[in-house]
Amino acid sequence: MASSVAPDKIIDSPRPETSKKIDFGRMNRKAWLITALLVLFQIVAFADKAVLGLVASEAIPDLGISAVEFGFIGSAFFFLYAVVSVVTGFLAAKFSVRWIILTMGVVWAVMQFPMLLGGGAAILLVTRIVLGGAEGPATAMSLTSVHSWFEPRRRALPSNLVAAGSTLGPVLAAPALAWVIGEWGWRWAFGVLGIVGFVWVIAWVLLAGDGPYSGHGKHGEDGVPAEATAEMDTEDVDKQKPIALWRAFASLTFLAAVIGGGSNFWVQGFVTTWLPQYLGTVVGLSLPQVGTVTTIPWILGAVVLLFLGFLGHRLMQKGFDSHRSIAIPFGIAALVAGVCFILVQTASGVFAVALLCIAAGCSLAYPMTASALAFSVGKKQRPIMMATLGGVASVGAIISPTLVGWLMTRAGYVSPPSGSELTPEMANNMAAGVHQAFTITGVVLLVGGVLCILFLRPEALGRKLQAGYSK
């Protein structure tokens, strides 16, 4: 049973010695309820991202746009992503993250309905830009909220559960929305997401709150001594004093997190915009089959995140820092993904699809970089660091959809008119362009993985910042 001790009492009571087992009994029921809501929050966010790829084959001819224009609309989702992420991070340092998340949820739901009501290409572009801005801070705010409910050494597992929600969004959305598109038309895919969004908003209003480890309380503000060891003790990360943030942003640790996280965003941009059409056009799957197969990378991503979450929890309970418990496992997953993307072009048939699924599944772990980076600063500056990371790293998702569309066009691909069949020549041209993109993606992932393994060391950065740059 969950402990009956109030959250504010948990902070003031002495912590027991680190346990080697996951002690679910000590976890507060409210903390796990909030975690569940945030998992659903991430599911809705990533269902919103996945819908564009699912409607591509019908929407492109219906709206009368080219592959490059559609890729541009896919990239447009991330135009405001970075700016709003950074601004929201600073707001979350001053205001309750509960109300920030509520505002985001309302905007998500509202932005779905213009396309249901008959919007054209221009409306789709505008709504994707606004929707992307509102969803930009989603991961950072979700992690900020869930971190406020757990002490530092217990954050790895709930953080990865929230991250797994991002992979479950397309898993649940793809087959359901494929059915909706088949029965009611592609516009209703947006309408269904809007309705689901409003249901989640109601649940959040009724049940949500900020936790006892949030940046708005007065617990743990005594600061950390600047001298002593080369790395911050993980238990003391919430006690760090505010620092000059530009020092943190200029660090090699932040750079490694940006490139590592950016490599994952790069893959997200491709998977949510072009993967369904690639599977339908090049591989030759039907729409229901595409809806099913496109869930495989996200299912694998969820499995990877859950495994790495349990692994990180066990390692941190044994006394390892976030570099060994979170950053290195993330880097290894990125390396596996990079190798598989490069190998896809050497394979064919089922084996090629399997490699593609493994590659995409292992490169959907971006939230782990944000979760690790959060250990480098105190709780008041934690949302700023994570949101800024998400904003800068999202540039990868801006580049990749347009790049893939450009490579396809450069290879000779032209989208057929509405009602016309795609010729084998055009399918081959699409394959040639996408395969070039696979090679570029693999290299980006390999670089990001290596940098995170070597340089994503949050506690070491925290100690350095506290020693020389605290305000």
Coordinates of C-alpha atoms in Angstrom, one line a residue:
M1 CA 0.0 0.0 0.0
A2 CA 1.1 3.6 -0.6
S3 CA 2.4 5.5 2.3
S4 CA -0.2 7.7 4.1
V5 CA 2.4 10.3 5.0
A6 CA 1.7 13.7 3.4
P7 CA 4.1 14.8 0.6
D8 CA 5.3 17.9 2.6
K9 CA 6.2 15.6 5.5
I10 CA 8.2 13.3 3.3
I11 CA 10.6 16.1 2.5
D12 CA 11.2 17.0 6.1
S13 CA 11.8 13.5 7.3
P14 CA 15.2 11.9 7.0
R15 CA 15.7 9.7 3.9
P16 CA 16.5 6.0 4.5
E17 CA 19.6 4.4 3.1
T18 CA 19.4 3.8 -0.7
S19 CA 17.5 0.6 -1.4
K20 CA 18.5 -1.9 -4.0
K21 CA 14.9 -2.7 -4.8
I22 CA 12.2 -0.6 -6.4
D23 CA 10.1 0.3 -3.3
F24 CA 6.7 1.1 -4.9
G25 CA 5.2 1.1 -1.4
R26 CA 6.9 4.4 -0.6
M27 CA 5.6 6.1 -3.7
N28 CA 2.8 8.5 -3.1
R29 CA -0.5 7.6 -4.8
K30 CA -0.9 11.1 -6.0
A31 CA 2.5 11.0 -7.6
W32 CA 1.6 8.0 -9.7
L33 CA -1.8 9.4 -10.6
I34 CA -0.1 12.5 -11.9
T35 CA 2.4 10.3 -13.8
A36 CA -0.5 8.4 -15.4
L37 CA -2.1 11.7 -16.5
L38 CA 1.2 12.9 -18.0
V39 CA 1.7 9.6 -19.9
L40 CA -1.8 10.3 -21.4
F41 CA -0.6 13.9 -22.1
Q42 CA 2.3 12.6 -24.1
I43 CA 0.1 10.1 -25.9
V44 CA -2.2 12.9 -27.1
A45 CA 0.8 15.1 -28.1
F46 CA 2.4 12.4 -30.3
A47 CA -0.9 11.4 -31.8
D48 CA -1.2 15.0 -32.9
K49 CA 2.2 14.7 -34.6
A50 CA 1.5 11.3 -36.2
V51 CA -1.8 12.3 -37.8
L52 CA -0.1 14.3 -40.7
G53 CA 1.7 11.2 -42.0
L54 CA -1.4 9.1 -41.8
V55 CA -3.5 11.5 -43.9
A56 CA -0.7 12.2 -46.4
S57 CA -1.8 9.9 -49.3
E58 CA -5.3 11.4 -49.3
A59 CA -4.6 15.0 -48.2
I60 CA -1.8 15.7 -50.7
P61 CA -3.9 15.3 -53.9
D62 CA -7.0 16.6 -52.1
L63 CA -5.3 19.8 -51.2
G64 CA -3.4 20.1 -54.5
I65 CA 0.1 20.3 -53.1
S66 CA 3.5 18.8 -54.0
A67 CA 5.7 16.5 -51.9
V68 CA 8.0 19.4 -51.1
E69 CA 5.1 21.6 -50.0
F70 CA 3.7 18.7 -47.8
G71 CA 7.2 18.2 -46.3
F72 CA 7.3 22.0 -45.6
I73 CA 4.0 21.7 -43.8
G74 CA 5.4 18.8 -41.8
S75 CA 8.4 20.9 -40.9
A76 CA 6.2 23.9 -40.0
F77 CA 5.0 22.0 -37.0
F78 CA 8.4 22.9 -35.5
F79 CA 8.7 26.5 -36.5
L80 CA 7.5 27.9 -33.2
Y81 CA 8.5 24.8 -31.3
A82 CA 11.9 26.2 -30.1
V83 CA 10.7 29.7 -29.3
V84 CA 7.7 28.7 -27.3
S85 CA 9.7 26.0 -25.5
V86 CA 12.3 28.5 -24.3
V87 CA 9.7 31.1 -23.2
T88 CA 7.6 28.5 -21.4
G89 CA 10.7 27.2 -19.6
F90 CA 11.2 30.7 -18.1
L91 CA 7.5 31.0 -17.2
A92 CA 7.5 27.6 -15.5
A93 CA 10.3 28.9 -13.2
K94 CA 7.8 31.5 -11.9
F95 CA 4.4 30.0 -12.3
S96 CA 2.7 26.7 -11.6
V97 CA 3.4 24.1 -14.3
R98 CA -0.1 22.7 -13.7
W99 CA -1.7 25.7 -15.4
I100 CA 0.9 25.8 -18.2
I101 CA 0.1 22.2 -19.1
L102 CA -3.7 23.0 -19.0
T103 CA -3.2 25.9 -21.4
M104 CA -1.3 23.7 -23.8
G105 CA -3.9 21.0 -23.7
V106 CA -6.7 23.4 -24.6
V107 CA -4.8 24.9 -27.5
W108 CA -4.0 21.4 -28.8
A109 CA -7.7 20.4 -28.9
V110 CA -8.9 23.7 -30.4
M111 CA -6.3 23.6 -33.3
Q112 CA -7.7 20.3 -34.6
F113 CA -11.1 21.5 -35.6
P114 CA -10.3 24.0 -38.5
M115 CA -9.3 21.0 -40.7
L116 CA -12.4 19.1 -39.8
L117 CA -14.5 22.1 -40.9
G118 CA -12.9 22.2 -44.4
G119 CA -9.7 24.1 -44.1
G120 CA -7.3 24.1 -47.1
A121 CA -3.5 23.9 -47.3
A122 CA -3.0 27.4 -45.9
I123 CA -5.2 26.5 -42.8
L124 CA -3.3 23.3 -42.4
L125 CA 0.0 25.2 -42.4
V126 CA -1.2 27.7 -39.9
T127 CA -2.8 25.2 -37.5
R128 CA 0.3 23.0 -37.6
I129 CA 2.5 26.0 -36.8
V130 CA 0.3 27.0 -33.8
L131 CA -0.1 23.4 -32.7
G132 CA 3.7 22.8 -32.8
G133 CA 4.2 26.0 -30.7
A134 CA 1.8 24.7 -28.1
E135 CA 3.3 21.2 -28.1
G136 CA 6.9 22.4 -28.1
P137 CA 7.2 22.5 -24.3
A138 CA 5.2 19.3 -23.8
T139 CA 8.1 17.0 -22.8
A140 CA 9.9 19.5 -20.7
M141 CA 6.8 20.5 -18.8
S142 CA 5.8 16.8 -18.4
L143 CA 9.2 16.0 -16.9
T144 CA 9.1 19.1 -14.7
S145 CA 5.8 18.1 -13.3
V146 CA 6.7 14.5 -12.7
H147 CA 10.1 15.4 -11.2
S148 CA 8.2 17.6 -8.7
W149 CA 6.6 14.4 -7.3
F150 CA 9.7 12.2 -6.8
E151 CA 13.0 12.6 -5.0
P152 CA 16.0 12.7 -7.3
R153 CA 17.1 9.1 -7.1
R154 CA 13.6 7.9 -7.9
R155 CA 13.0 10.0 -11.0
A156 CA 14.5 7.8 -13.7
L157 CA 11.5 5.3 -13.9
P158 CA 8.6 7.8 -13.8
S159 CA 10.5 10.0 -16.3
N160 CA 10.8 7.1 -18.8
L161 CA 7.2 6.2 -18.2
V162 CA 6.2 9.7 -19.3
A163 CA 8.6 9.4 -22.2
A164 CA 7.1 6.1 -23.2
G165 CA 3.8 7.9 -23.5
S166 CA 5.3 9.7 -26.5
T167 CA 5.9 6.4 -28.2
L168 CA 2.4 5.1 -27.3
G169 CA 0.7 8.0 -29.0
P170 CA 1.3 6.8 -32.5
V171 CA 0.8 3.1 -31.4
L172 CA -2.8 3.9 -30.3
A173 CA -3.5 6.6 -32.9
A174 CA -2.2 4.9 -36.1
P175 CA -4.7 2.0 -36.3
A176 CA -7.6 4.0 -34.8
L177 CA -7.1 7.0 -37.1
A178 CA -6.5 4.7 -40.1
W179 CA -10.0 3.3 -39.4
V180 CA -11.4 6.7 -39.0
I181 CA -9.9 7.9 -42.3
G182 CA -11.2 4.8 -44.1
E183 CA -14.8 5.2 -42.7
W184 CA -15.3 9.0 -42.4
G185 CA -12.5 10.6 -44.5
W186 CA -9.1 12.1 -43.6
R187 CA -10.5 15.3 -42.1
W188 CA -12.2 13.4 -39.2
A189 CA -8.8 12.2 -38.1
F190 CA -8.2 15.8 -36.8
G191 CA -11.7 16.0 -35.4
V192 CA -11.3 12.8 -33.3
L193 CA -8.0 14.1 -31.9
G194 CA -9.7 17.4 -30.9
I195 CA -12.4 15.5 -29.0
V196 CA -9.9 13.3 -27.2
G197 CA -7.9 16.4 -26.3
F198 CA -10.8 18.1 -24.6
V199 CA -11.6 14.9 -22.6
W200 CA -8.0 14.9 -21.3
V201 CA -8.2 18.6 -20.3
I202 CA -11.3 17.9 -18.1
A203 CA -9.4 15.1 -16.3
W204 CA -6.4 17.4 -15.8
V205 CA -8.5 20.2 -14.3
L206 CA -10.1 17.8 -11.9
L207 CA -7.1 15.8 -10.7
A208 CA -3.8 17.6 -11.4
G209 CA -1.5 19.5 -9.1
D210 CA 2.2 20.5 -8.4
G211 CA 4.3 18.2 -6.3
P212 CA 6.3 18.8 -3.1
Y213 CA 9.6 18.9 -5.1
S214 CA 8.5 21.7 -7.4
G215 CA 10.4 24.9 -7.7
H216 CA 7.7 26.9 -6.0
G217 CA 8.2 25.6 -2.4
K218 CA 10.9 26.5 0.1
H219 CA 12.2 23.0 0.6
G220 CA 15.9 22.3 -0.1
E221 CA 16.9 25.9 -0.7
D222 CA 19.9 25.8 1.7
G223 CA 22.4 25.4 -1.3
V224 CA 25.2 23.0 -1.8
P225 CA 28.8 23.6 -0.8
A226 CA 31.0 24.7 -3.7
E227 CA 34.0 22.7 -2.7
A228 CA 34.7 19.0 -2.4
T229 CA 34.1 16.3 -5.1
A230 CA 34.3 16.6 -8.9
E231 CA 30.6 15.8 -9.2
M232 CA 27.4 16.8 -7.5
D233 CA 25.9 14.2 -5.2
T234 CA 22.7 13.2 -7.1
E235 CA 20.6 13.5 -3.9
D236 CA 21.6 17.2 -3.6
V237 CA 20.7 18.4 -7.1
D238 CA 17.5 20.1 -6.0
K239 CA 19.5 22.2 -3.5
Q240 CA 21.7 23.8 -6.1
K241 CA 21.6 27.6 -6.1
P242 CA 20.6 29.5 -9.2
I243 CA 23.4 30.0 -11.7
A244 CA 24.1 32.1 -14.7
L245 CA 22.3 30.0 -17.3
W246 CA 24.4 31.1 -20.2
R247 CA 27.3 29.2 -18.6
A248 CA 25.3 26.0 -18.6
F249 CA 24.1 26.6 -22.2
A250 CA 27.8 27.1 -23.3
S251 CA 28.9 23.8 -21.7
L252 CA 30.0 20.7 -23.6
T253 CA 27.3 18.8 -21.6
F254 CA 24.5 21.0 -23.0
L255 CA 26.0 20.7 -26.5
A256 CA 26.1 16.9 -26.2
A257 CA 22.4 16.8 -25.1
V258 CA 21.4 19.1 -28.0
I259 CA 23.0 17.0 -30.7
G260 CA 21.9 13.7 -29.1
G261 CA 18.3 15.0 -28.6
G262 CA 18.4 16.7 -32.0
S263 CA 19.2 13.3 -33.7
N264 CA 16.0 11.9 -32.1
F265 CA 13.9 14.9 -33.3
W266 CA 15.4 14.4 -36.8
V267 CA 13.9 10.8 -36.8
Q268 CA 10.6 12.0 -35.4
G269 CA 10.3 14.5 -38.2
F270 CA 10.7 11.7 -40.8
V271 CA 8.6 9.1 -39.0
T272 CA 5.6 11.4 -38.4
T273 CA 5.7 13.0 -41.9
W274 CA 7.0 10.4 -44.5
L275 CA 7.1 6.9 -43.0
P276 CA 3.4 6.0 -43.7
Q277 CA 3.6 7.1 -47.3
Y278 CA 7.0 5.3 -47.7
L279 CA 5.5 2.1 -46.5
G280 CA 2.4 2.5 -48.7
T281 CA 4.2 3.6 -51.9
V282 CA 7.6 1.8 -51.8
V283 CA 6.8 -1.3 -49.7
G284 CA 3.2 -1.5 -51.1
L285 CA 1.2 -1.8 -48.0
S286 CA -2.5 -1.0 -47.8
L287 CA -3.8 1.8 -45.6
P288 CA -4.9 -0.6 -42.8
Q289 CA -1.5 -2.3 -43.0
V290 CA 0.3 1.0 -42.9
G291 CA -1.7 1.9 -39.8
T292 CA -0.6 -1.3 -38.2
V293 CA 3.1 -1.4 -39.3
T294 CA 3.7 2.2 -38.4
T295 CA 3.0 1.3 -34.8
I296 CA 5.9 -1.1 -34.6
P297 CA 8.7 1.6 -34.2
W298 CA 6.7 3.3 -31.5
I299 CA 6.0 0.0 -29.7
L300 CA 9.7 -0.8 -29.8
G301 CA 10.4 2.7 -28.6
A302 CA 8.1 2.2 -25.6
V303 CA 9.8 -1.1 -24.8
V304 CA 13.3 0.5 -25.0
L305 CA 12.2 3.4 -22.8
L306 CA 10.6 1.2 -20.2
F307 CA 13.6 -1.1 -20.1
L308 CA 16.0 1.8 -19.8
G309 CA 13.8 3.4 -17.2
F310 CA 13.9 0.3 -15.0
L311 CA 17.7 0.0 -15.7
G312 CA 18.2 3.7 -14.8
H313 CA 16.2 3.3 -11.6
R314 CA 18.2 0.3 -10.4
L315 CA 21.5 2.0 -11.3
M316 CA 20.6 5.2 -9.4
Q317 CA 19.4 3.2 -6.4
K318 CA 22.9 1.6 -6.4
G319 CA 24.5 5.0 -6.3
F320 CA 25.4 5.6 -9.9
D321 CA 24.9 9.1 -11.3
S322 CA 22.7 10.3 -14.2
H323 CA 25.6 10.0 -16.7
R324 CA 25.9 6.3 -16.1
S325 CA 22.2 5.7 -15.4
I326 CA 20.6 7.8 -18.1
A327 CA 23.0 9.4 -20.6
I328 CA 25.1 6.3 -21.5
P329 CA 22.1 4.0 -22.1
F330 CA 20.5 6.7 -24.3
G331 CA 23.8 7.0 -26.3
I332 CA 23.9 3.3 -26.8
A333 CA 20.3 3.3 -28.1
A334 CA 21.2 6.1 -30.5
L335 CA 24.3 4.1 -31.8
V336 CA 22.1 1.0 -32.5
A337 CA 19.6 3.2 -34.3
G338 CA 22.3 4.9 -36.5
V339 CA 23.8 1.6 -37.6
C340 CA 20.4 0.2 -38.5
F341 CA 19.4 3.2 -40.6
I342 CA 22.7 2.9 -42.6
L343 CA 22.1 -0.9 -43.1
V344 CA 18.5 -0.5 -44.3
Q345 CA 19.8 0.2 -47.9
T346 CA 21.8 -3.0 -48.0
A347 CA 18.7 -5.1 -47.2
S348 CA 15.3 -5.7 -48.9
G349 CA 11.9 -7.0 -48.1
V350 CA 10.9 -7.9 -44.6
F351 CA 14.5 -7.6 -43.3
A352 CA 14.7 -4.0 -44.5
V353 CA 11.4 -3.1 -42.8
A354 CA 12.6 -4.8 -39.6
L355 CA 15.8 -2.8 -39.7
L356 CA 13.8 0.4 -40.2
C357 CA 11.5 -0.4 -37.3
I358 CA 14.5 -1.1 -35.0
A359 CA 16.2 2.1 -36.1
A360 CA 13.2 4.2 -35.6
G361 CA 12.3 2.5 -32.3
C362 CA 15.7 3.0 -30.8
S363 CA 15.8 6.7 -31.7
L364 CA 12.6 7.9 -30.0
A365 CA 14.2 8.4 -26.6
Y366 CA 14.8 12.1 -26.7
P367 CA 13.2 12.7 -23.2
M368 CA 16.1 10.8 -21.6
T369 CA 18.5 13.7 -22.6
A370 CA 16.2 16.2 -21.0
S371 CA 15.8 14.1 -17.9
A372 CA 19.6 13.7 -17.5
L373 CA 20.2 17.4 -18.1
A374 CA 17.8 18.3 -15.3
F375 CA 20.3 17.0 -12.8
S376 CA 22.7 19.8 -13.7
V377 CA 20.8 22.7 -12.0
G378 CA 18.4 23.4 -9.1
K379 CA 14.7 22.8 -9.3
K380 CA 13.8 26.4 -10.1
Q381 CA 16.0 26.4 -13.2
R382 CA 15.2 22.8 -14.2
P383 CA 12.3 23.7 -16.5
I384 CA 14.4 26.3 -18.2
M385 CA 17.2 23.9 -19.0
M386 CA 14.8 21.1 -20.2
A387 CA 12.6 23.4 -22.3
T388 CA 15.6 25.2 -23.9
L389 CA 17.1 21.8 -24.8
G390 CA 13.9 20.7 -26.4
G391 CA 13.6 24.0 -28.3
V392 CA 17.1 23.9 -29.7
A393 CA 17.1 20.1 -30.4
S394 CA 13.8 20.4 -32.3
V395 CA 15.7 22.0 -35.2
G396 CA 16.4 18.4 -36.2
A397 CA 12.6 17.9 -36.8
I398 CA 12.4 21.1 -38.8
I399 CA 15.1 20.0 -41.2
S400 CA 14.3 16.3 -41.8
P401 CA 10.8 16.4 -43.3
T402 CA 11.7 19.1 -45.9
L403 CA 15.0 17.5 -46.6
V404 CA 13.3 14.1 -47.4
G405 CA 10.8 15.9 -49.6
W406 CA 13.6 17.7 -51.4
L407 CA 15.7 14.5 -51.8
M408 CA 12.6 12.7 -53.3
T409 CA 12.0 15.5 -55.7
R410 CA 15.7 15.6 -56.6
A411 CA 15.5 11.9 -57.4
G412 CA 12.6 12.6 -59.8
Y413 CA 9.5 11.9 -57.6
V414 CA 6.3 13.8 -58.5
S415 CA 3.0 13.2 -56.6
P416 CA 0.3 11.9 -58.9
P417 CA -2.9 13.9 -59.5
S418 CA -5.9 13.1 -57.3
G419 CA -7.5 9.8 -58.3
S420 CA -4.4 8.6 -60.3
E421 CA -2.3 5.6 -59.6
L422 CA 1.4 6.1 -58.7
T423 CA 3.7 4.6 -61.4
P424 CA 6.5 2.1 -60.6
E425 CA 9.0 4.7 -61.8
M426 CA 7.7 7.3 -59.3
A427 CA 7.9 4.7 -56.5
N428 CA 11.5 4.0 -57.3
N429 CA 12.3 7.7 -57.3
M430 CA 10.7 8.0 -53.9
A431 CA 12.7 5.1 -52.6
A432 CA 16.0 6.6 -54.0
G433 CA 15.4 9.9 -52.2
V434 CA 14.3 8.3 -48.9
H435 CA 17.3 6.0 -48.9
Q436 CA 19.7 8.9 -49.2
A437 CA 17.9 10.4 -46.2
F438 CA 18.4 7.1 -44.2
T439 CA 22.2 7.5 -44.6
I440 CA 22.2 11.1 -43.4
T441 CA 20.0 10.1 -40.5
G442 CA 22.3 7.2 -39.5
V443 CA 25.3 9.5 -39.4
V444 CA 23.5 12.1 -37.3
L445 CA 22.5 9.4 -34.8
L446 CA 26.0 8.0 -34.5
V447 CA 27.4 11.4 -33.8
G448 CA 24.7 12.2 -31.2
G449 CA 25.1 8.9 -29.4
V450 CA 28.9 9.2 -29.1
L451 CA 28.7 12.7 -27.8
C452 CA 26.2 11.8 -25.1
I453 CA 28.2 8.8 -24.0
L454 CA 31.3 10.9 -23.6
F455 CA 30.1 14.3 -22.5
L456 CA 26.6 14.3 -21.1
R457 CA 27.7 14.5 -17.5
P458 CA 25.1 16.6 -15.6
E459 CA 26.4 16.2 -12.0
A460 CA 29.9 17.2 -13.1
L461 CA 28.5 20.3 -14.8
G462 CA 26.4 21.0 -11.7
R463 CA 29.4 21.0 -9.4
K464 CA 31.4 23.2 -11.7
L465 CA 28.5 25.7 -12.0
Q466 CA 28.0 25.8 -8.2
A467 CA 31.7 26.3 -7.6
G468 CA 32.2 29.2 -9.9
Y469 CA 29.1 30.7 -11.4
S470 CA 26.2 30.6 -8.8
K471 CA 24.4 33.9 -8.4

